[in-house]
Coordinates of C-alpha atoms and ligand atoms in Angstrom, one line a residue:
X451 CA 0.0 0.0 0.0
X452 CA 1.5 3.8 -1.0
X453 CA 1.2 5.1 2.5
X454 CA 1.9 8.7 0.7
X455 CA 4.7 9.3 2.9
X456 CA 8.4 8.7 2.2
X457 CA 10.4 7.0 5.1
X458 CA 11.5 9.1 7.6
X459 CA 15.3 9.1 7.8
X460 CA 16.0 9.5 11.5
X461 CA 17.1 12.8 13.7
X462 CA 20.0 13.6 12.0
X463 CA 23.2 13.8 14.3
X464 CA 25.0 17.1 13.4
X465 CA 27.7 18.8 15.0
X466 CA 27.2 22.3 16.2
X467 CA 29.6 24.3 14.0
X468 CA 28.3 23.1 10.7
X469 CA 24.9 24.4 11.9
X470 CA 23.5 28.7 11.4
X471 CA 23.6 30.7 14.7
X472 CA 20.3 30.6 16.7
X473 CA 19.4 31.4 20.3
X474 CA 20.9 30.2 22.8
X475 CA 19.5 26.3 24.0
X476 CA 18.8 25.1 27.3
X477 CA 21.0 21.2 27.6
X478 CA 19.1 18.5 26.6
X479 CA 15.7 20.4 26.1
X480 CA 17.0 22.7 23.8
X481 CA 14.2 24.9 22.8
X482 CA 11.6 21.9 22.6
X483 CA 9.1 23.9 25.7
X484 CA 9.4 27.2 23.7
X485 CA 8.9 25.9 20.3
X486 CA 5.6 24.4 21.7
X487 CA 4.5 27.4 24.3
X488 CA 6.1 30.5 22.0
X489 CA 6.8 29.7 18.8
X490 CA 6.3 33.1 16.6
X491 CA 8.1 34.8 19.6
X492 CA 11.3 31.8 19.1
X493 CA 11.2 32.0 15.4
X494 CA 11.1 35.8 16.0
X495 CA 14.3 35.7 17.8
X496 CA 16.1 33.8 16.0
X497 CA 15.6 35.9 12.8
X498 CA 18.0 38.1 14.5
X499 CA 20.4 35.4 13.8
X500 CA 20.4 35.8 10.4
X501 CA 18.3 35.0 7.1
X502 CA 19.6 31.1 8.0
X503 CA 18.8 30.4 11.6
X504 CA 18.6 27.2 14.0
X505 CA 15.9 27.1 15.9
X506 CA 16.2 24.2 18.1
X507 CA 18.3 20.9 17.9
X508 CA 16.5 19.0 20.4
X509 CA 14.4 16.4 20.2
X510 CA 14.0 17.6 16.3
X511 CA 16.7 20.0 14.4
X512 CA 15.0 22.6 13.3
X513 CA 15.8 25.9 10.7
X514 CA 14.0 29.5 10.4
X515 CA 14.0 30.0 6.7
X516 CA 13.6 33.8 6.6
X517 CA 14.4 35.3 3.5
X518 CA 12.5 35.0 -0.2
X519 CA 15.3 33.6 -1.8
X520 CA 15.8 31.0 -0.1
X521 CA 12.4 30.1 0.3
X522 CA 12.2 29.5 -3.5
X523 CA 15.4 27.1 -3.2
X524 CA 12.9 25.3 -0.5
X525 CA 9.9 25.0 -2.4
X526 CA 10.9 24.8 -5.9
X527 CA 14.6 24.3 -6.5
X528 CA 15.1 21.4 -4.0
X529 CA 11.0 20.1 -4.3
X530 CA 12.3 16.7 -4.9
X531 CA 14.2 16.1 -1.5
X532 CA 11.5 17.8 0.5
X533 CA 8.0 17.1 2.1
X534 CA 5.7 17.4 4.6
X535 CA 7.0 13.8 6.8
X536 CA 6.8 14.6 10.3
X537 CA 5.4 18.4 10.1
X538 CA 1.6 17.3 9.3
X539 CA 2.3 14.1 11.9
X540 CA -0.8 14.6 13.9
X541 CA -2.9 16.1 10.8
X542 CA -3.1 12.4 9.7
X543 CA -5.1 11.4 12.0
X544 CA -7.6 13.5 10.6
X545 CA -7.0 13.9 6.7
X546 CA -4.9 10.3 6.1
X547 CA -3.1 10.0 3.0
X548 CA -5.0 13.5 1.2
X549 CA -3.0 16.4 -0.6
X550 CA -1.6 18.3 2.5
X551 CA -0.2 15.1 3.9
X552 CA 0.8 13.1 1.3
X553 CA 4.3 13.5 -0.3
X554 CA 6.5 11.3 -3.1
X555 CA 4.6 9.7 -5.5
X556 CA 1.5 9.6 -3.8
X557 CA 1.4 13.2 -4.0
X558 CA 2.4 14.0 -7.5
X559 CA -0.1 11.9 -8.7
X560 CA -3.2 13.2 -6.5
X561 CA -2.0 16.7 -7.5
X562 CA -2.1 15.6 -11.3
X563 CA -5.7 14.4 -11.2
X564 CA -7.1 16.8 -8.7
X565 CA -6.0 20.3 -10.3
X566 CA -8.2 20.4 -13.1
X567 CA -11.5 20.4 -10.9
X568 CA -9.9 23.4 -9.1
X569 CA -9.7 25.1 -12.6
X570 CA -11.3 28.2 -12.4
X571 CA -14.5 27.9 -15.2
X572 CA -15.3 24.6 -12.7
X573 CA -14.8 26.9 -9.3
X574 CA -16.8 30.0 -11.1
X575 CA -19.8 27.6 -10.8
X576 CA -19.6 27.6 -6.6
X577 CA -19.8 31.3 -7.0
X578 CA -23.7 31.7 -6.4
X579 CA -23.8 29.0 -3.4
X580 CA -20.8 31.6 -1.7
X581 CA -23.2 34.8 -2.7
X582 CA -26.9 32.9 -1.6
X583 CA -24.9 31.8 2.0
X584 CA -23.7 35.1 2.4
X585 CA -27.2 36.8 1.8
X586 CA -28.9 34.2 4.3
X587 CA -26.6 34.5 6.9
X588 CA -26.9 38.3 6.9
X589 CA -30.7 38.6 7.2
X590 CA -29.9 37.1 11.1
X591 CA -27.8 40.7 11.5
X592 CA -29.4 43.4 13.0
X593 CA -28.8 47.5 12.9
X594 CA -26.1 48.0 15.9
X595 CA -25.6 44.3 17.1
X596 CA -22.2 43.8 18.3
X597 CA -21.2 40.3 16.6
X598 CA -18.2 38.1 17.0
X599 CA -17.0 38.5 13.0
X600 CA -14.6 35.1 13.3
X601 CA -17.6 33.3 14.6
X602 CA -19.6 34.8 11.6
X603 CA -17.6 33.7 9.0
X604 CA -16.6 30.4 10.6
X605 CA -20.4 29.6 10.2
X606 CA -20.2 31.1 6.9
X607 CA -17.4 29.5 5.2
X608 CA -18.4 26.2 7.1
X609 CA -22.2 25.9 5.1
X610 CA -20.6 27.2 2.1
X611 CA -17.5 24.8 2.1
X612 CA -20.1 21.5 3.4
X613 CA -22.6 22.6 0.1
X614 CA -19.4 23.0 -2.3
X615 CA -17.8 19.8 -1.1
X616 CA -20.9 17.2 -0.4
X617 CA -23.6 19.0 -1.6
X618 CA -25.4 19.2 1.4
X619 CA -27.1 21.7 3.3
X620 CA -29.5 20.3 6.0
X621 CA -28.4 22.8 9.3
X622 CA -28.2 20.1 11.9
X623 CA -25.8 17.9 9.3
X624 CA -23.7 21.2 9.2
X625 CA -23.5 22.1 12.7
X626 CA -22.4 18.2 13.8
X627 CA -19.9 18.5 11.1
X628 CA -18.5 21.9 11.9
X629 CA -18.5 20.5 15.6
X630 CA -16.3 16.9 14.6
X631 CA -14.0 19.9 12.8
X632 CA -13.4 22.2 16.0
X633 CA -13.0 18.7 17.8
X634 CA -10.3 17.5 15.1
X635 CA -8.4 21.0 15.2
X636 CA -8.0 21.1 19.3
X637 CA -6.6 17.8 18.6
X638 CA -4.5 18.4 16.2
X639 CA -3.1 21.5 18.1
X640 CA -3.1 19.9 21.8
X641 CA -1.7 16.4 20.4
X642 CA 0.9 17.9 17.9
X643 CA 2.5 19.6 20.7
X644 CA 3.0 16.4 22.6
X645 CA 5.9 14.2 22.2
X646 CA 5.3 11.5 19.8
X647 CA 5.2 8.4 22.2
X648 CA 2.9 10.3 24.4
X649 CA 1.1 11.3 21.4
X650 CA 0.5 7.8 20.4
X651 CA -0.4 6.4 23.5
X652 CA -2.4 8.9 24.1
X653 CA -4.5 8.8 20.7
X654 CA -5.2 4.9 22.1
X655 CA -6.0 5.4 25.5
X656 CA -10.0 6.5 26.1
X657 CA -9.0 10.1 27.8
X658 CA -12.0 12.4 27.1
X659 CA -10.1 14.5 24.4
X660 CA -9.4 11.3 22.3
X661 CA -13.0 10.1 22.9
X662 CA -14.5 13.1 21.4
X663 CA -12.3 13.1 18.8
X664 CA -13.0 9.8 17.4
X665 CA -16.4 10.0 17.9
X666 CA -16.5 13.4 15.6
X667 CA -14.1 11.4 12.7
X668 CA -16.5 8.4 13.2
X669 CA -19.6 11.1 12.2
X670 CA -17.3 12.7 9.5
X671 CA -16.2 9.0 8.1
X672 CA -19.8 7.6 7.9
X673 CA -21.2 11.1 6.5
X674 CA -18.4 11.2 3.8
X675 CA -19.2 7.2 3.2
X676 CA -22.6 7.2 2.7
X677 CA -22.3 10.0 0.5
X678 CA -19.5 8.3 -1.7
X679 CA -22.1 5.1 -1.8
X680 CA -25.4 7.6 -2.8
X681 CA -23.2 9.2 -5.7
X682 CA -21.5 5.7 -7.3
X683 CA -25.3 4.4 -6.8
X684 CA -27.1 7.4 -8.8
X685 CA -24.3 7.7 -11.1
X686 CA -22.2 10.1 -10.4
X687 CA -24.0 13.4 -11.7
X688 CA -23.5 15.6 -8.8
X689 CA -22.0 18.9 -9.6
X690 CA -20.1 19.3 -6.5
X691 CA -16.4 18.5 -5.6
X692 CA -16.5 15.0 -3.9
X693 CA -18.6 13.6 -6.7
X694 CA -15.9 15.5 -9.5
X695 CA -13.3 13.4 -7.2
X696 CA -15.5 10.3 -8.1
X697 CA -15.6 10.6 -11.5
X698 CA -11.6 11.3 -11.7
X699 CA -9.5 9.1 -14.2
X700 CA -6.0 8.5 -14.6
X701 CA -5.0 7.8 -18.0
X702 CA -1.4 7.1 -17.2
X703 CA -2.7 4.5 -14.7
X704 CA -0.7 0.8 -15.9
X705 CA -3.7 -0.8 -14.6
X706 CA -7.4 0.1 -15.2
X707 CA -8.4 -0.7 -11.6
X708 CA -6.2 1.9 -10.6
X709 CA -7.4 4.5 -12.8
X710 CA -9.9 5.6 -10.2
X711 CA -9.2 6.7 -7.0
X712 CA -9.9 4.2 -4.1
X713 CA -12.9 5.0 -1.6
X714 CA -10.6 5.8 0.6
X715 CA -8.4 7.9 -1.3
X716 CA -11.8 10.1 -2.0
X717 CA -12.5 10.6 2.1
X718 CA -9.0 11.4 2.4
X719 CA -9.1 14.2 0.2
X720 CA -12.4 15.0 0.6
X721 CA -12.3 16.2 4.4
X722 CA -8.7 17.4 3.7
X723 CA -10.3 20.1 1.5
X724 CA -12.9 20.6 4.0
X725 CA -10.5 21.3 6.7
X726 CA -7.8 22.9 4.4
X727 CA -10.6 25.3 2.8
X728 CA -13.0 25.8 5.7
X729 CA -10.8 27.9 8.4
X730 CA -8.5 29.5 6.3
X731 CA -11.1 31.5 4.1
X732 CA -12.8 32.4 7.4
X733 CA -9.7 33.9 9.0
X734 CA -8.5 35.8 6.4
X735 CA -12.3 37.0 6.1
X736 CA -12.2 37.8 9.8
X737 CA -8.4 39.8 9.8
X738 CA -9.8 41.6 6.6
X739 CA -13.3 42.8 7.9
X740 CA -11.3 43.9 11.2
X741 CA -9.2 46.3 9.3
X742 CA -12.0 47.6 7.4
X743 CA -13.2 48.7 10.6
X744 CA -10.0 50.1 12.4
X745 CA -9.6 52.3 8.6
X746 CA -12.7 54.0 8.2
X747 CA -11.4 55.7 5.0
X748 CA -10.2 52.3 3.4
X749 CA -13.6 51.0 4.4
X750 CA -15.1 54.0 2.6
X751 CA -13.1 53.3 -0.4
X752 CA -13.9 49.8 -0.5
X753 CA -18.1 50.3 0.1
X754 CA -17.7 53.3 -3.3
X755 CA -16.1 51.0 -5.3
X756 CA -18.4 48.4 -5.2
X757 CA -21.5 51.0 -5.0
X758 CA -20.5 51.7 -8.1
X759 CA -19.9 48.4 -10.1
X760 CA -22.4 46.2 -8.4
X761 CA -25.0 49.3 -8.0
X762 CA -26.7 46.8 -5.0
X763 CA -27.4 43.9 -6.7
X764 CA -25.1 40.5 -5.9
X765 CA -21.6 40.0 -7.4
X766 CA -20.5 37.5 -9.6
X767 CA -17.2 36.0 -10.9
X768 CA -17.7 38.5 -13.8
X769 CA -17.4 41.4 -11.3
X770 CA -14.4 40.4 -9.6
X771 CA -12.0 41.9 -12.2
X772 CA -14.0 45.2 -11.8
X773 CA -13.1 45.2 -8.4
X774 CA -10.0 46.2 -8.2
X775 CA -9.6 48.1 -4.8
X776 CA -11.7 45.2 -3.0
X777 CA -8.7 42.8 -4.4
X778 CA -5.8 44.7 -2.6
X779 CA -7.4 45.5 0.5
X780 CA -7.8 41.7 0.7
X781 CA -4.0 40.9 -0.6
X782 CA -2.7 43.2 1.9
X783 CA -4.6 41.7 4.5
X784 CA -3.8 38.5 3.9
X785 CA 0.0 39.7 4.2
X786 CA -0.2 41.2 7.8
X787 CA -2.7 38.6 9.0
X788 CA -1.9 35.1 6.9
X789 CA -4.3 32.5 7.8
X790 CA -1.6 30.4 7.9
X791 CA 1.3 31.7 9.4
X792 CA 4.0 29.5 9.0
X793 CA 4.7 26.8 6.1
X794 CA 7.4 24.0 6.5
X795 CA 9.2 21.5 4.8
X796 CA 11.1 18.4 5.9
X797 CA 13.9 17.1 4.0
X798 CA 14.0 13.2 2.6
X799 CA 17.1 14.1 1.5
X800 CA 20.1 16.3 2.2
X801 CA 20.1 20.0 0.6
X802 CA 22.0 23.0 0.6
X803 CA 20.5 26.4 1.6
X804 CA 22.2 29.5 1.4
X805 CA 25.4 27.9 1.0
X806 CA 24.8 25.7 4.3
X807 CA 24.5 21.8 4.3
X808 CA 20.7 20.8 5.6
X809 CA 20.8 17.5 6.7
X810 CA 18.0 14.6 5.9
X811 CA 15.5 14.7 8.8
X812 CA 15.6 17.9 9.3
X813 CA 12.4 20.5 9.7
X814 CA 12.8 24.3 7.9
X815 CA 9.9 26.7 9.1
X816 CA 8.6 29.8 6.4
X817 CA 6.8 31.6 8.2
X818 CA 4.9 34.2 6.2
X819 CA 4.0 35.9 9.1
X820 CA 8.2 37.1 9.3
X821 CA 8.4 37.3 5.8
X822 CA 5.1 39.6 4.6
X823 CA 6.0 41.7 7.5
X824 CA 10.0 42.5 6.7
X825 CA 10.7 45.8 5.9
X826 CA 13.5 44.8 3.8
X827 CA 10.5 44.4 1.4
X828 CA 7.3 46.4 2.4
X829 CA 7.8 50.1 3.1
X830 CA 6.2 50.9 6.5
X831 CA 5.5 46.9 6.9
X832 CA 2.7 47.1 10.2
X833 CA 0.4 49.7 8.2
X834 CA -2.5 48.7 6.4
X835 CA -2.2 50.0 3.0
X836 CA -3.8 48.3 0.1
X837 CA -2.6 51.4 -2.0
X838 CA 0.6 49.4 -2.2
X839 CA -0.1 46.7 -4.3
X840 CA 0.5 48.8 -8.0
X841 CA 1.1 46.7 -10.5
X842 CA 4.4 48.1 -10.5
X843 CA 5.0 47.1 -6.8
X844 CA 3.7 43.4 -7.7
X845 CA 6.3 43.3 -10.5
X846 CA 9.6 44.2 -8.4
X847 CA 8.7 42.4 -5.1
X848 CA 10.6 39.2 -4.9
X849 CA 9.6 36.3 -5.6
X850 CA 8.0 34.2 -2.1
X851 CA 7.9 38.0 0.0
X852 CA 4.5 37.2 0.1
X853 CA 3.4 33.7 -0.4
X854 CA -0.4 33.1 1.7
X855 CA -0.5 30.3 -0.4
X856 CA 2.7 28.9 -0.3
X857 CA 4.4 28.4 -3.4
X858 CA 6.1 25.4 -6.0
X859 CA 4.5 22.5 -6.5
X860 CA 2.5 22.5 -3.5
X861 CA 1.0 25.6 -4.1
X862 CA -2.2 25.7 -2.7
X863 CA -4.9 24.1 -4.7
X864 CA -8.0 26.4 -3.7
X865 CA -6.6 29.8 -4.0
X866 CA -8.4 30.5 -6.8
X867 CA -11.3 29.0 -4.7
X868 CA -10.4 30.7 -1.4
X869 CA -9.9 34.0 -3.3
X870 CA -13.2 34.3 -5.3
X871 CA -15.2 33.3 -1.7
X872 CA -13.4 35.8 0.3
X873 CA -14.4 38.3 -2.7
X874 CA -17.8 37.5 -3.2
X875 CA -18.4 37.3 1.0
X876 CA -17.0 41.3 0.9
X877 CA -18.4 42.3 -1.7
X878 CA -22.0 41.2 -1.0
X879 CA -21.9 42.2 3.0
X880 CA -19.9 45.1 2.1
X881 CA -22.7 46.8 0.1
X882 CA -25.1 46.3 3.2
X883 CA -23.2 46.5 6.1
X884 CA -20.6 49.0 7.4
X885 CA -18.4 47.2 10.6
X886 CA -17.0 49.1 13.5
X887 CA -14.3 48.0 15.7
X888 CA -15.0 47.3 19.5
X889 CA -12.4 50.1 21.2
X890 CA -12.9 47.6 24.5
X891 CA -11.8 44.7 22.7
X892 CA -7.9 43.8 22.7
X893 CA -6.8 42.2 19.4
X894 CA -4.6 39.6 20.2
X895 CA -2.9 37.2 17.9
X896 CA -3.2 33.2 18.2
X897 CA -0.8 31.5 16.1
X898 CA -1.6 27.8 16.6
X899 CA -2.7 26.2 13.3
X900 CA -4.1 29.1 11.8
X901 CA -3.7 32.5 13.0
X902 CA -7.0 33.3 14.9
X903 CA -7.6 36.3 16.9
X904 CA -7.6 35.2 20.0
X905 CA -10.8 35.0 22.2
X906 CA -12.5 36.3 19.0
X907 CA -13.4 39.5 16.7
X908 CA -16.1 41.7 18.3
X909 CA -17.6 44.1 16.0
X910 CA -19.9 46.3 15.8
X911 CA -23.0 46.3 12.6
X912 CA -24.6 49.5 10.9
X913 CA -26.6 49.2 8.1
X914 CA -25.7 50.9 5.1
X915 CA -29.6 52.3 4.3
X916 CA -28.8 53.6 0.5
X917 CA -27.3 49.7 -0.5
X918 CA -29.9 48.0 1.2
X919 CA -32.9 50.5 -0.2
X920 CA -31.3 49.5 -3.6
X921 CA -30.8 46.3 -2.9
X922 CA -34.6 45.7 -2.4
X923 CA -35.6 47.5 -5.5
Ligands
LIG1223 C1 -7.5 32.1 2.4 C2 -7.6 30.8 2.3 C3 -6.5 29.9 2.2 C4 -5.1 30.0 2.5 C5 -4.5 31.3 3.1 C6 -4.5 28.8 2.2 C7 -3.1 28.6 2.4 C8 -2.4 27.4 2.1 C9 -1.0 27.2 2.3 C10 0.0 28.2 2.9 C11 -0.8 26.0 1.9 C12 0.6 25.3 1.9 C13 1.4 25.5 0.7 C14 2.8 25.0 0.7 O1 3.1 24.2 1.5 O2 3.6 25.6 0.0 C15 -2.0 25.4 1.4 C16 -2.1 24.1 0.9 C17 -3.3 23.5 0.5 N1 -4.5 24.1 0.5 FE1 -4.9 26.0 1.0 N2 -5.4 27.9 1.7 C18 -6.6 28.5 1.6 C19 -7.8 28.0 1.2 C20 -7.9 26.7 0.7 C21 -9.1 26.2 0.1 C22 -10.4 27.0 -0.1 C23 -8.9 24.9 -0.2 C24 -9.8 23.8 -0.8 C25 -11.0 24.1 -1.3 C26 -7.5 24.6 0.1 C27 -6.8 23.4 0.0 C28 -5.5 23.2 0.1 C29 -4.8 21.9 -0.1 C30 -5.5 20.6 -0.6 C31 -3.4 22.2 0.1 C32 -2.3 21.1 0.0 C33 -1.7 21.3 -1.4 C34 -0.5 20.4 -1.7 O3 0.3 20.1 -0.8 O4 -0.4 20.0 -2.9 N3 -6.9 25.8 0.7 N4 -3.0 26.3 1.5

């Protein structure tokens, strides 16, 4: 059986001179409590080591990558000898063998078949399930109700991923899957930070946190099941992604019984795009609609640019190109808040980087949250300013300054999906709704899998009366 993974090669045993400076290590911890209790404040130091840094040599060696050119020599020059391995170790538990865990040949080959259903004239037809979600969900809001905007779109990005994915919309089915998701993520987060042979024992033992998790997977498992059997017994005509997954062939396959992907193979991608797409999209919705609110100018801006191409009515993909401002307010927030913060690779194999020799076994960490805020490459780097992102700017910024989607050949697969939903959520609330900020409320970051605000977004709702008259007319 593939198992998608490529062996892992062992700790490597280095000597300290042929490793970069870092910060100072504790013996025989090294910086193994930090990494778990502070990492962005570790990684953060020890980019004051240099571009190169090590991070921590104990129990796992591990690198800051922090500059864009080296990044590319990461992701794309050395592709081959890199890979997830133990990075996405307690993600498996959750997604198996799907895109964001799977590396080698297992990978290559579920990127090949899977990229053309992410092609945009196949996303472009998701585009009115994102605008009728976003409509429904707003008739709840009231004129000067203080909400929790990361709850919002959570809920938001949660019906509109579960309709996308399985086709299914029922609210109890949603909720009870949303739920087995927050489970799976506290798992991930609290687990991943344990080390491995407490991990594993732990995941068999029946301790409360391990109960609910596996009681969540069993409802996601028998959902995503069932669902595979209804499609394959009506004949796969669904338009939405699981049954596009179905109806997948491989025409390289040697063997015709391997032209299809297994049932297994399906689940395993399936609720790795429902995790990978759900929380993402909802945090960088959440980060975006809190600066709209802390920049009453930008928000301005934002609500007379799309008073004047959408004129009230709902957006579609055609209007995203018209929509210019709405765009870069979203790219720049999306480079000081990434949803996901920090993207790694392990090496299979040994590599050099910036003229240093990496080791096999060992972990590098990219984290974009460094990176898209370095003023060796954005002027001004903590202010909010969409303004920046000319075309002209976008032409001499290096390559991998800005990456919220990560880059090479694991690029991420929905960012043309994640993209036109974040879009089509602003521009459809946008025209209704203007946001305040909470001046009580401390924003406070929480970079665990994702970067969530932590203890939530509190914002304040007024309606926008002339979009909403127009609207109804
Ligand atoms: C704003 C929203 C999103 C952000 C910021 C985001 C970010 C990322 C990042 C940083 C990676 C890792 C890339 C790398 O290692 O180089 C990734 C991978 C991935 N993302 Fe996304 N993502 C988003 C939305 C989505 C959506 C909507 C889907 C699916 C519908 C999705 C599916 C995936 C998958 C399957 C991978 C693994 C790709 C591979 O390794 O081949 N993501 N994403």
């Amino acid at each position: 059986m593939n198992t998608g993974s490529v062996a892992y090669p062992g700790r490597p045993k280095v000597h300290r001179e042929s490793l970069p400076p870092g910060p100072p290590e504790l013996p025989i911890v090294g910086q193994s409590f930090r990494y778990i209790t502070d990492q962005l404040g570790l990684l953060h130091e020890a980019a004051k080591y240099g571009d190169l840094a090590t991070v921590s040599t104990k129990p796992t060696l591990i690198y800051l990558v922090n500059h864009p050119d080296l990044i590319r020599e990461l992701f794309v020059t050395n592709h081959q000898s890199v890979g997830r391995g133990f990075l996405t170790g307690t993600y498996r538990y959750l997604m198996g063998n799907g895109l964001v865990t799977a590396d080698g040949p297992l990978h290559l080959r579920q990127r090949r078949l899977m990229q053309p259903q992410f092609h945009h004239s196949r996303i472009a037809g998701y585009a009115a399930v994102m605008t009728d979600f976003a409509n429904r969900h707003e008739q709840e809001w009231q004129d000067g109700q203080r909400i929790d905007v990361a709850q919002e779109m959570s809920d938001l990005t949660l019906h509109i991923v579960v309709k996308t994915l399985f086709g299914l919309d029922p609210p109890d089915t949603v909720r009870r899957i949303g739920e087995a998701f927050e489970v799976s993520n506290d798992y991930i987060t609290i687990r991943g930070n344990q080390p491995v042979p407490l991990r594993k024992l732990l995941h068999r033992l029946p301790v409360p946190l391990t109960h609910r998790f596996k009681r969540g997977l069993a409802y996601l498992d028998e959902t995503v099941y069932s669902l595979i059997e209804q499609r394959r017994q009506s004949g796969l005509d669904g338009d939405d992604l699981l049954s596009l997954l179905l109806n997948v062939r491989d025409d390289e396959a040697e063997n015709p019984a391997d032209a299809v992907m297994t049932d297994q193979q399906v689940r395993d991608e399936a609720i790795t795009l429902f995790a990978a797409g759900h929380e993402t999209t909802a945090v960088a919705l959440t980060w975006t609609w809190y600066l709209l609110a802390t920049h009453p100018d930008i928000q301005s801006r934002f609500q007379a640019e799309l008073d004047e191409v959408l004129n009230g009515r709902i957006p579609t993909p055609g209007d995203i190109s018209d929509l210019p401002f709405t765009e870069r307010v979203l790219t720049e927030s999306m480079r000081l808040y990434p949803p996901i913060w920090s993207t790694g690779r392990m090496t299979y194999q040994p590599i050099t980087l910036g003229g240093w020799e990496i080791p096999a076994g060992a972990g590098l960490v990219a984290p974009q949250l460094l990176i898209q805020r370095d003023p060796r490459w954005f002027d001004q780097p903590l202010e909010f300013r969409p303004d920046r992102w000319t075309p002209q700017f976008r032409e001499n910024l290096p390559a991998f300054a800005y990456y919220p989607f990560g880059g090479g050949p694991r690029l991420c697969i929905g960012e043309g999906f994640a993209r036109m939903e974040a879009i089509l959520i602003l521009a459809t609330l946008g025209q209704r709704w203007t946001v305040r900020h909470d001046a009580q409320h401390e924003v406070e970051l929480m970079p665990l899998v994702s970067l969530r605000p932590k203890g939530g977004m509190p914002l304040f709702l007024e309606r926008r009366t002339r979009a909403a008259t127009r609207a109804a007319a």
